[in-house]
Amino acid sequence: QVRLVESGGDSVQAGDSLRLSCKASGFTVDYFGIGWFRQAPGKEREGVSCDVSGRGTVYADSVKGRFTITRDRAKNMIYLQMNNLKPEDTGGYYCAADFEASALRCAPTDYDYWGQGTQVTVSP
């Protein structure tokens, strides 16, 4: 059974850093597309960063240079390191897996399995 469980969300001040974690089970993170998405109140879910095995990594323009997506094959974990956080980064953060992984893509509709989310709140 495929399962994704996020953790690491918190309430922080602007300029702080956080690392979100996502524990995967039921599949190996090494071979598929993985992504982090976020959803602010009243807004649609958007792609933050996605990494597709053998096809590369993509970041939203708003987080380039501040966020980094990684995967730990030994622990079957996915991470999102977030530095220099801004109030506009506030939202629910979700990790997801794309089992087709046919292209480097980062739209929510391309991802098959989702975690329950973890909340990040950034105060000015």
N, CA, C and O atoms as a GROMACS GRO file, in nm:
protein
  496
    1GLN      N    1   0.084  -0.119   0.000
    1GLN     CA    2   0.000   0.000   0.000
    1GLN      C    3   0.088   0.124   0.000
    1GLN      O    4   0.176   0.139   0.085
    2VAL      N    5   0.064   0.212  -0.095
    2VAL     CA    6   0.142   0.335  -0.107
    2VAL      C    7   0.097   0.434   0.000
    2VAL      O    8  -0.023   0.457   0.020
    3ARG      N    9   0.195   0.491   0.068
    3ARG     CA   10   0.163   0.588   0.171
    3ARG      C   11   0.273   0.693   0.177
    3ARG      O   12   0.391   0.662   0.162
    4LEU      N   13   0.232   0.820   0.198
    4LEU     CA   14   0.324   0.931   0.214
    4LEU      C   15   0.284   1.008   0.339
    4LEU      O   16   0.167   1.043   0.356
    5VAL      N   17   0.379   1.033   0.427
    5VAL     CA   18   0.350   1.102   0.552
    5VAL      C   19   0.448   1.216   0.570
    5VAL      O   20   0.569   1.195   0.583
    6GLU      N   21   0.396   1.339   0.570
    6GLU     CA   22   0.479   1.457   0.586
    6GLU      C   23   0.496   1.494   0.732
    6GLU      O   24   0.414   1.459   0.817
    7SER      N   25   0.604   1.566   0.760
    7SER     CA   26   0.628   1.621   0.893
    7SER      C   27   0.723   1.740   0.878
    7SER      O   28   0.784   1.759   0.773
    8GLY      N   29   0.736   1.817   0.985
    8GLY     CA   30   0.832   1.926   0.987
    8GLY      C   31   0.773   2.065   0.975
    8GLY      O   32   0.846   2.163   0.990
    9GLY      N   33   0.643   2.075   0.949
    9GLY     CA   34   0.582   2.206   0.941
    9GLY      C   35   0.582   2.277   1.076
    9GLY      O   36   0.580   2.213   1.181
   10ASP      N   37   0.585   2.409   1.072
   10ASP     CA   38   0.592   2.486   1.197
   10ASP      C   39   0.553   2.630   1.170
   10ASP      O   40   0.534   2.670   1.055
   11SER      N   41   0.541   2.708   1.278
   11SER     CA   42   0.522   2.852   1.267
   11SER      C   43   0.657   2.918   1.293
   11SER      O   44   0.717   2.896   1.398
   12VAL      N   45   0.704   2.998   1.197
   12VAL     CA   46   0.837   3.058   1.206
   12VAL      C   47   0.829   3.206   1.167
   12VAL      O   48   0.725   3.255   1.124
   13GLN      N   49   0.943   3.274   1.182
   13GLN     CA   50   0.954   3.413   1.142
   13GLN      C   51   1.016   3.422   1.003
   13GLN      O   52   1.087   3.332   0.959
   14ALA      N   53   0.988   3.530   0.935
   14ALA     CA   54   1.050   3.554   0.804
   14ALA      C   55   1.202   3.549   0.818
   14ALA      O   56   1.259   3.602   0.913
   15GLY      N   57   1.265   3.484   0.721
   15GLY     CA   58   1.410   3.468   0.725
   15GLY      C   59   1.457   3.337   0.785
   15GLY      O   60   1.573   3.299   0.768
   16ASP      N   61   1.367   3.267   0.856
   16ASP     CA   62   1.402   3.139   0.917
   16ASP      C   63   1.408   3.028   0.812
   16ASP      O   64   1.372   3.047   0.696
   17SER      N   65   1.454   2.913   0.857
   17SER     CA   66   1.462   2.794   0.772
   17SER      C   67   1.380   2.680   0.832
   17SER      O   68   1.363   2.673   0.954
   18LEU      N   69   1.332   2.592   0.747
   18LEU     CA   70   1.263   2.470   0.789
   18LEU      C   71   1.302   2.359   0.693
   18LEU      O   72   1.332   2.384   0.576
   19ARG      N   73   1.300   2.236   0.743
   19ARG     CA   74   1.314   2.121   0.655
   19ARG      C   75   1.192   2.032   0.671
   19ARG      O   76   1.164   1.981   0.779
   20LEU      N   77   1.120   2.016   0.562
   20LEU     CA   78   1.005   1.926   0.561
   20LEU      C   79   1.053   1.786   0.522
   20LEU      O   80   1.141   1.770   0.437
   21SER      N   81   0.992   1.687   0.584
   21SER     CA   82   1.024   1.548   0.555
   21SER      C   83   0.900   1.476   0.508
   21SER      O   84   0.788   1.510   0.546
   22CYS      N   85   0.920   1.374   0.425
   22CYS     CA   86   0.809   1.292   0.376
   22CYS      C   87   0.856   1.148   0.375
   22CYS      O   88   0.946   1.111   0.300
   23LYS      N   89   0.793   1.067   0.458
   23LYS     CA   90   0.827   0.925   0.465
   23LYS      C   91   0.741   0.849   0.366
   23LYS      O   92   0.618   0.854   0.374
   24ALA      N   93   0.806   0.778   0.273
   24ALA     CA   94   0.734   0.699   0.173
   24ALA      C   95   0.733   0.552   0.213
   24ALA      O   96   0.832   0.502   0.267
   25SER      N   97   0.624   0.485   0.186
   25SER     CA   98   0.616   0.341   0.205
   25SER      C   99   0.531   0.282   0.093
   25SER      O  100   0.446   0.349   0.035
   26GLY      N  101   0.556   0.155   0.064
   26GLY     CA  102   0.482   0.089  -0.044
   26GLY      C  103   0.544   0.107  -0.182
   26GLY      O  104   0.496   0.049  -0.280
   27PHE      N  105   0.648   0.186  -0.191
   27PHE     CA  106   0.722   0.204  -0.316
   27PHE      C  107   0.859   0.261  -0.282
   27PHE      O  108   0.882   0.308  -0.171
   28THR      N  109   0.949   0.257  -0.379
   28THR     CA  110   1.084   0.308  -0.360
   28THR      C  111   1.096   0.444  -0.426
   28THR      O  112   1.069   0.459  -0.545
   29VAL      N  113   1.138   0.544  -0.348
   29VAL     CA  114   1.142   0.681  -0.400
   29VAL      C  115   1.242   0.698  -0.512
   29VAL      O  116   1.238   0.796  -0.585
   30ASP      N  117   1.333   0.604  -0.525
   30ASP     CA  118   1.443   0.615  -0.619
   30ASP      C  119   1.398   0.619  -0.764
   30ASP      O  120   1.468   0.676  -0.847
   31TYR      N  121   1.284   0.561  -0.796
   31TYR     CA  122   1.252   0.533  -0.936
   31TYR      C  123   1.140   0.614  -0.996
   31TYR      O  124   1.105   0.593  -1.112
   32PHE      N  125   1.081   0.706  -0.921
   32PHE     CA  126   0.963   0.775  -0.969
   32PHE      C  127   0.977   0.925  -0.955
   32PHE      O  128   1.076   0.975  -0.901
   33GLY      N  129   0.877   0.997  -1.003
   33GLY     CA  130   0.872   1.139  -0.980
   33GLY      C  131   0.823   1.169  -0.840
   33GLY      O  132   0.731   1.105  -0.790
   34ILE      N  133   0.886   1.265  -0.777
   34ILE     CA  134   0.844   1.308  -0.644
   34ILE      C  135   0.828   1.459  -0.647
   34ILE      O  136   0.897   1.528  -0.723
   35GLY      N  137   0.739   1.510  -0.565
   35GLY     CA  138   0.718   1.653  -0.566
   35GLY      C  139   0.668   1.707  -0.434
   35GLY      O  140   0.612   1.634  -0.352
   36TRP      N  141   0.689   1.836  -0.416
   36TRP     CA  142   0.631   1.910  -0.306
   36TRP      C  143   0.538   2.016  -0.364
   36TRP      O  144   0.572   2.087  -0.459
   37PHE      N  145   0.421   2.025  -0.305
   37PHE     CA  146   0.320   2.119  -0.347
   37PHE      C  147   0.273   2.198  -0.226
   37PHE      O  148   0.292   2.154  -0.112
   38ARG      N  149   0.214   2.312  -0.249
   38ARG     CA  150   0.160   2.388  -0.137
   38ARG      C  151   0.027   2.450  -0.176
   38ARG      O  152  -0.003   2.472  -0.294
   39GLN      N  153  -0.052   2.478  -0.072
   39GLN     CA  154  -0.182   2.539  -0.094
   39GLN      C  155  -0.206   2.641   0.016
   39GLN      O  156  -0.213   2.607   0.135
   40ALA      N  157  -0.219   2.766  -0.026
   40ALA     CA  158  -0.252   2.874   0.067
   40ALA      C  159  -0.404   2.886   0.076
   40ALA      O  160  -0.475   2.845  -0.015
   41PRO      N  161  -0.454   2.942   0.187
   41PRO     CA  162  -0.599   2.958   0.201
   41PRO      C  163  -0.659   3.034   0.085
   41PRO      O  164  -0.611   3.142   0.049
   42GLY      N  165  -0.763   2.979   0.026
   42GLY     CA  166  -0.831   3.045  -0.083
   42GLY      C  167  -0.763   3.037  -0.217
   42GLY      O  168  -0.808   3.097  -0.315
   43LYS      N  169  -0.653   2.962  -0.223
   43LYS     CA  170  -0.579   2.951  -0.349
   43LYS      C  171  -0.570   2.805  -0.392
   43LYS      O  172  -0.590   2.714  -0.312
   44GLU      N  173  -0.540   2.786  -0.520
   44GLU     CA  174  -0.525   2.651  -0.572
   44GLU      C  175  -0.390   2.593  -0.529
   44GLU      O  176  -0.295   2.666  -0.501
   45ARG      N  177  -0.386   2.462  -0.526
   45ARG     CA  178  -0.260   2.395  -0.496
   45ARG      C  179  -0.162   2.419  -0.610
   45ARG      O  180  -0.200   2.413  -0.728
   46GLU      N  181  -0.036   2.446  -0.576
   46GLU     CA  182   0.065   2.474  -0.677
   46GLU      C  183   0.190   2.390  -0.654
   46GLU      O  184   0.220   2.350  -0.542
   47GLY      N  185   0.262   2.364  -0.761
   47GLY     CA  186   0.387   2.292  -0.751
   47GLY      C  187   0.496   2.382  -0.697
   47GLY      O  188   0.515   2.493  -0.745
   48VAL      N  189   0.569   2.334  -0.597
   48VAL     CA  190   0.682   2.406  -0.540
   48VAL      C  191   0.812   2.355  -0.601
   48VAL      O  192   0.894   2.433  -0.649
   49SER      N  193   0.829   2.223  -0.599
   49SER     CA  194   0.948   2.162  -0.657
   49SER      C  195   0.919   2.017  -0.688
   49SER      O  196   0.852   1.948  -0.610
   50CYS      N  197   0.968   1.971  -0.800
   50CYS     CA  198   0.951   1.832  -0.840
   50CYS      C  199   1.082   1.777  -0.896
   50CYS      O  200   1.160   1.849  -0.959
   51ASP      N  201   1.103   1.649  -0.872
   51ASP     CA  202   1.223   1.582  -0.921
   51ASP      C  203   1.181   1.448  -0.980
   51ASP      O  204   1.123   1.364  -0.912
   52VAL      N  205   1.212   1.430  -1.107
   52VAL     CA  206   1.174   1.307  -1.176
   52VAL      C  207   1.300   1.230  -1.211
   52VAL      O  208   1.388   1.282  -1.278
   53SER      N  209   1.308   1.108  -1.165
   53SER     CA  210   1.429   1.028  -1.186
   53SER      C  211   1.470   1.026  -1.332
   53SER      O  212   1.391   0.990  -1.419
   54GLY      N  213   1.595   1.066  -1.357
   54GLY     CA  214   1.649   1.064  -1.492
   54GLY      C  215   1.606   1.179  -1.581
   54GLY      O  216   1.648   1.188  -1.696
   55ARG      N  217   1.523   1.268  -1.526
   55ARG     CA  218   1.472   1.377  -1.612
   55ARG      C  219   1.498   1.515  -1.554
   55ARG      O  220   1.479   1.615  -1.622
   56GLY      N  221   1.539   1.522  -1.428
   56GLY     CA  222   1.576   1.651  -1.375
   56GLY      C  223   1.489   1.701  -1.263
   56GLY      O  224   1.404   1.629  -1.211
   57THR      N  225   1.512   1.826  -1.227
   57THR     CA  226   1.445   1.891  -1.116
   57THR      C  227   1.393   2.027  -1.160
   57THR      O  228   1.456   2.096  -1.241
   58VAL      N  229   1.278   2.064  -1.106
   58VAL     CA  230   1.220   2.194  -1.139
   58VAL      C  231   1.175   2.262  -1.011
   58VAL      O  232   1.130   2.196  -0.918
   59TYR      N  233   1.186   2.394  -1.007
   59TYR     CA  234   1.141   2.474  -0.894
   59TYR      C  235   1.049   2.584  -0.944
   59TYR      O  236   1.066   2.636  -1.054
   60ALA      N  237   0.951   2.620  -0.862
   60ALA     CA  238   0.870   2.737  -0.890
   60ALA      C  239   0.961   2.860  -0.883
   60ALA      O  240   1.054   2.864  -0.802
   61ASP      N  241   0.934   2.959  -0.966
   61ASP     CA  242   1.018   3.079  -0.970
   61ASP      C  243   1.026   3.145  -0.833
   61ASP      O  244   1.130   3.200  -0.796
   62SER      N  245   0.918   3.138  -0.758
   62SER     CA  246   0.912   3.207  -0.629
   62SER      C  247   1.003   3.144  -0.523
   62SER      O  248   1.030   3.206  -0.421
   63VAL      N  249   1.049   3.021  -0.546
   63VAL     CA  250   1.133   2.955  -0.445
   63VAL      C  251   1.274   2.925  -0.494
   63VAL      O  252   1.356   2.875  -0.417
   64LYS      N  253   1.303   2.954  -0.619
   64LYS     CA  254   1.436   2.926  -0.672
   64LYS      C  255   1.544   2.995  -0.589
   64LYS      O  256   1.532   3.113  -0.555
   65GLY      N  257   1.648   2.920  -0.558
   65GLY     CA  258   1.757   2.974  -0.479
   65GLY      C  259   1.734   2.967  -0.329
   65GLY      O  260   1.825   2.992  -0.250
   66ARG      N  261   1.610   2.934  -0.288
   66ARG     CA  262   1.579   2.927  -0.145
   66ARG      C  263   1.542   2.786  -0.101
   66ARG      O  264   1.574   2.746   0.011
   67PHE      N  265   1.476   2.709  -0.187
   67PHE     CA  266   1.428   2.575  -0.153
   67PHE      C  267   1.510   2.470  -0.229
   67PHE      O  268   1.556   2.494  -0.341
   68THR      N  269   1.527   2.354  -0.166
   68THR     CA  270   1.596   2.243  -0.230
   68THR      C  271   1.523   2.113  -0.201
   68THR      O  272   1.494   2.082  -0.085
   69ILE      N  273   1.494   2.037  -0.306
   69ILE     CA  274   1.430   1.907  -0.291
   69ILE      C  275   1.536   1.798  -0.299
   69ILE      O  276   1.625   1.803  -0.384
   70THR      N  277   1.528   1.700  -0.209
   70THR     CA  278   1.621   1.588  -0.212
   70THR      C  279   1.546   1.460  -0.177
   70THR      O  280   1.434   1.464  -0.124
   71ARG      N  281   1.609   1.348  -0.207
   71ARG     CA  282   1.554   1.220  -0.165
   71ARG      C  283   1.666   1.136  -0.105
   71ARG      O  284   1.779   1.137  -0.154
   72ASP      N  285   1.633   1.064   0.000
   72ASP     CA  286   1.728   0.975   0.067
   72ASP      C  287   1.685   0.833   0.034
   72ASP      O  288   1.586   0.784   0.087
   73ARG      N  289   1.760   0.769  -0.052
   73ARG     CA  290   1.723   0.636  -0.100
   73ARG      C  291   1.729   0.533   0.013
   73ARG      O  292   1.645   0.442   0.020
   74ALA      N  293   1.828   0.546   0.100
   74ALA     CA  294   1.844   0.449   0.208
   74ALA      C  295   1.727   0.453   0.306
   74ALA      O  296   1.683   0.350   0.356
   75LYS      N  297   1.677   0.574   0.332
   75LYS     CA  298   1.567   0.589   0.429
   75LYS      C  299   1.431   0.595   0.362
   75LYS      O  300   1.328   0.596   0.429
   76ASN      N  301   1.431   0.599   0.228
   76ASN     CA  302   1.306   0.613   0.152
   76ASN      C  303   1.230   0.739   0.193
   76ASN      O  304   1.109   0.736   0.217
   77MET      N  305   1.304   0.848   0.200
   77MET     CA  306   1.248   0.975   0.245
   77MET      C  307   1.264   1.080   0.135
   77MET      O  308   1.353   1.072   0.050
   78ILE      N  309   1.177   1.178   0.139
   78ILE     CA  310   1.182   1.294   0.051
   78ILE      C  311   1.188   1.418   0.141
   78ILE      O  312   1.116   1.424   0.241
   79TYR      N  313   1.271   1.514   0.106
   79TYR     CA  314   1.287   1.632   0.189
   79TYR      C  315   1.268   1.760   0.107
   79TYR      O  316   1.286   1.761  -0.015
   80LEU      N  317   1.230   1.865   0.176
   80LEU     CA  318   1.228   1.998   0.116
   80LEU      C  319   1.295   2.092   0.217
   80LEU      O  320   1.238   2.124   0.321
   81GLN      N  321   1.416   2.136   0.183
   81GLN     CA  322   1.486   2.234   0.265
   81GLN      C  323   1.440   2.372   0.221
   81GLN      O  324   1.451   2.407   0.104
   82MET      N  325   1.390   2.450   0.316
   82MET     CA  326   1.338   2.583   0.286
   82MET      C  327   1.416   2.685   0.365
   82MET      O  328   1.414   2.684   0.488
   83ASN      N  329   1.486   2.773   0.296
   83ASN     CA  330   1.565   2.878   0.360
   83ASN      C  331   1.506   3.014   0.328
   83ASN      O  332   1.432   3.031   0.232
   84ASN      N  333   1.541   3.111   0.412
   84ASN     CA  334   1.496   3.250   0.392
   84ASN      C  335   1.345   3.254   0.366
   84ASN      O  336   1.300   3.312   0.267
   85LEU      N  337   1.269   3.194   0.454
   85LEU     CA  338   1.124   3.186   0.436
   85LEU      C  339   1.060   3.323   0.438
   85LEU      O  340   1.104   3.414   0.508
   86LYS      N  341   0.954   3.336   0.358
   86LYS     CA  342   0.880   3.461   0.346
   86LYS      C  343   0.735   3.437   0.383
   86LYS      O  344   0.687   3.323   0.375
   87PRO      N  345   0.662   3.541   0.425
   87PRO     CA  346   0.521   3.522   0.460
   87PRO      C  347   0.441   3.459   0.347
   87PRO      O  348   0.347   3.384   0.373
   88GLU      N  349   0.475   3.487   0.223
   88GLU     CA  350   0.402   3.429   0.110
   88GLU      C  351   0.428   3.280   0.092
   88GLU      O  352   0.365   3.216   0.007
   89ASP      N  353   0.520   3.224   0.169
   89ASP     CA  354   0.542   3.078   0.167
   89ASP      C  355   0.443   3.005   0.257
   89ASP      O  356   0.442   2.882   0.261
   90THR      N  357   0.361   3.077   0.329
   90THR     CA  358   0.264   3.017   0.420
   90THR      C  359   0.165   2.930   0.345
   90THR      O  360   0.115   2.967   0.239
   91GLY      N  361   0.136   2.813   0.400
   91GLY     CA  362   0.038   2.724   0.341
   91GLY      C  363   0.055   2.581   0.388
   91GLY      O  364   0.147   2.550   0.463
   92GLY      N  365  -0.035   2.496   0.343
   92GLY     CA  366  -0.021   2.353   0.366
   92GLY      C  367   0.074   2.297   0.261
   92GLY      O  368   0.061   2.327   0.143
   93TYR      N  369   0.169   2.216   0.304
   93TYR     CA  370   0.267   2.158   0.213
   93TYR      C  371   0.244   2.008   0.203
   93TYR      O  372   0.227   1.939   0.304
   94TYR      N  373   0.243   1.959   0.081
   94TYR     CA  374   0.211   1.820   0.053
   94TYR      C  375   0.319   1.756  -0.033
   94TYR      O  376   0.367   1.816  -0.129
   95CYS      N  377   0.358   1.634   0.002
   95CYS     CA  378   0.446   1.561  -0.089
   95CYS      C  379   0.360   1.465  -0.171
   95CYS      O  380   0.253   1.422  -0.129
   96ALA      N  381   0.410   1.432  -0.289
   96ALA     CA  382   0.334   1.349  -0.381
   96ALA      C  383   0.427   1.268  -0.469
   96ALA      O  384   0.545   1.301  -0.484
   97ALA      N  385   0.374   1.162  -0.528
   97ALA     CA  386   0.451   1.074  -0.614
   97ALA      C  387   0.383   1.058  -0.749
   97ALA      O  388   0.261   1.044  -0.759
   98ASP      N  389   0.465   1.060  -0.853
   98ASP     CA  390   0.418   1.040  -0.990
   98ASP      C  391   0.473   0.906  -1.037
   98ASP      O  392   0.593   0.896  -1.065
   99PHE      N  393   0.392   0.806  -1.046
   99PHE     CA  394   0.440   0.673  -1.082
   99PHE      C  395   0.464   0.657  -1.231
   99PHE      O  396   0.538   0.568  -1.272
  100GLU      N  397   0.404   0.741  -1.312
  100GLU     CA  398   0.430   0.731  -1.456
  100GLU      C  399   0.567   0.789  -1.488
  100GLU      O  400   0.646   0.729  -1.562
  101ALA      N  401   0.596   0.911  -1.430
  101ALA     CA  402   0.728   0.973  -1.443
  101ALA      C  403   0.778   0.975  -1.587
  101ALA      O  404   0.895   0.949  -1.612
  102SER      N  405   0.690   1.004  -1.681
  102SER     CA  406   0.729   1.003  -1.822
  102SER      C  407   0.792   1.134  -1.866
  102SER      O  408   0.849   1.142  -1.975
  103ALA      N  409   0.781   1.237  -1.782
  103ALA     CA  410   0.836   1.368  -1.818
  103ALA      C  411   0.860   1.446  -1.689
  103ALA      O  412   0.807   1.412  -1.583
  104LEU      N  413   0.940   1.551  -1.702
  104LEU     CA  414   0.962   1.640  -1.588
  104LEU      C  415   0.840   1.732  -1.579
  104LEU      O  416   0.825   1.825  -1.658
  105ARG      N  417   0.755   1.704  -1.484
  105ARG     CA  418   0.632   1.780  -1.472
  105ARG      C  419   0.601   1.804  -1.326
  105ARG      O  420   0.642   1.727  -1.239
  106CYS      N  421   0.529   1.912  -1.301
  106CYS     CA  422   0.508   1.953  -1.163
  106CYS      C  423   0.370   2.017  -1.145
  106CYS      O  424   0.355   2.115  -1.072
  107ALA      N  425   0.272   1.961  -1.211
  107ALA     CA  426   0.134   2.004  -1.190
  107ALA      C  427   0.065   1.903  -1.100
  107ALA      O  428   0.090   1.783  -1.113
  108PRO      N  429  -0.021   1.948  -1.009
  108PRO     CA  430  -0.086   1.854  -0.916
  108PRO      C  431  -0.160   1.741  -0.988
  108PRO      O  432  -0.166   1.629  -0.936
  109THR      N  433  -0.215   1.769  -1.104
  109THR     CA  434  -0.290   1.666  -1.176
  109THR      C  435  -0.202   1.554  -1.229
  109THR      O  436  -0.253   1.448  -1.268
  110ASP      N  437  -0.071   1.576  -1.231
  110ASP     CA  438   0.020   1.472  -1.281
  110ASP      C  439   0.060   1.372  -1.174
  110ASP      O  440   0.123   1.270  -1.205
  111TYR      N  441   0.024   1.399  -1.049
  111TYR     CA  442   0.072   1.318  -0.938
  111TYR      C  443  -0.038   1.229  -0.885
  111TYR      O  444  -0.154   1.270  -0.871
  112ASP      N  445   0.000   1.104  -0.855
  112ASP     CA  446  -0.098   1.000  -0.826
  112ASP      C  447  -0.126   0.981  -0.678
  112ASP      O  448  -0.240   0.954  -0.639
  113TYR      N  449  -0.023   0.995  -0.596
  113TYR     CA  450  -0.038   0.965  -0.453
  113TYR      C  451   0.006   1.087  -0.371
  113TYR      O  452   0.101   1.157  -0.405
  114TRP      N  453  -0.067   1.110  -0.262
  114TRP     CA  454  -0.048   1.231  -0.183
  114TRP      C  455  -0.042   1.199  -0.035
  114TRP      O  456  -0.105   1.105   0.014
  115GLY      N  457   0.036   1.282   0.036
  115GLY     CA  458   0.034   1.278   0.180
  115GLY      C  459  -0.078   1.366   0.234
  115GLY      O  460  -0.153   1.427   0.158
  116GLN      N  461  -0.089   1.370   0.366
  116GLN     CA  462  -0.198   1.444   0.429
  116GLN      C  463  -0.165   1.591   0.449
  116GLN      O  464  -0.254   1.671   0.478
  117GLY      N  465  -0.037   1.627   0.435
  117GLY     CA  466   0.003   1.766   0.444
  117GLY      C  467   0.060   1.805   0.579
  117GLY      O  468   0.031   1.742   0.681
  118THR      N  469   0.141   1.912   0.578
  118THR     CA  470   0.195   1.969   0.700
  118THR      C  471   0.193   2.121   0.683
  118THR      O  472   0.224   2.173   0.576
  119GLN      N  473   0.157   2.192   0.789
  119GLN     CA  474   0.133   2.336   0.780
  119GLN      C  475   0.261   2.415   0.807
  119GLN      O  476   0.334   2.389   0.903
  120VAL      N  477   0.285   2.512   0.720
  120VAL     CA  478   0.395   2.608   0.738
  120VAL      C  479   0.334   2.747   0.748
  120VAL      O  480   0.261   2.790   0.658
  121THR      N  481   0.365   2.817   0.855
  121THR     CA  482   0.318   2.954   0.873
  121THR      C  483   0.439   3.043   0.897
  121THR      O  484   0.518   3.020   0.988
  122VAL      N  485   0.451   3.146   0.813
  122VAL     CA  486   0.565   3.238   0.823
  122VAL      C  487   0.513   3.377   0.858
  122VAL      O  488   0.434   3.435   0.784
  123SER      N  489   0.557   3.428   0.971
  123SER     CA  490   0.515   3.561   1.016
  123SER      C  491   0.617   3.666   0.972
  123SER      O  492   0.736   3.637   0.963
  124PRO      N  493   0.569   3.788   0.946
  124PRO     CA  494   0.662   3.895   0.902
  124PRO      C  495   0.768   3.925   1.007
  124PRO      O  496   0.853   4.011   0.986
   0.00000   0.00000   0.00000
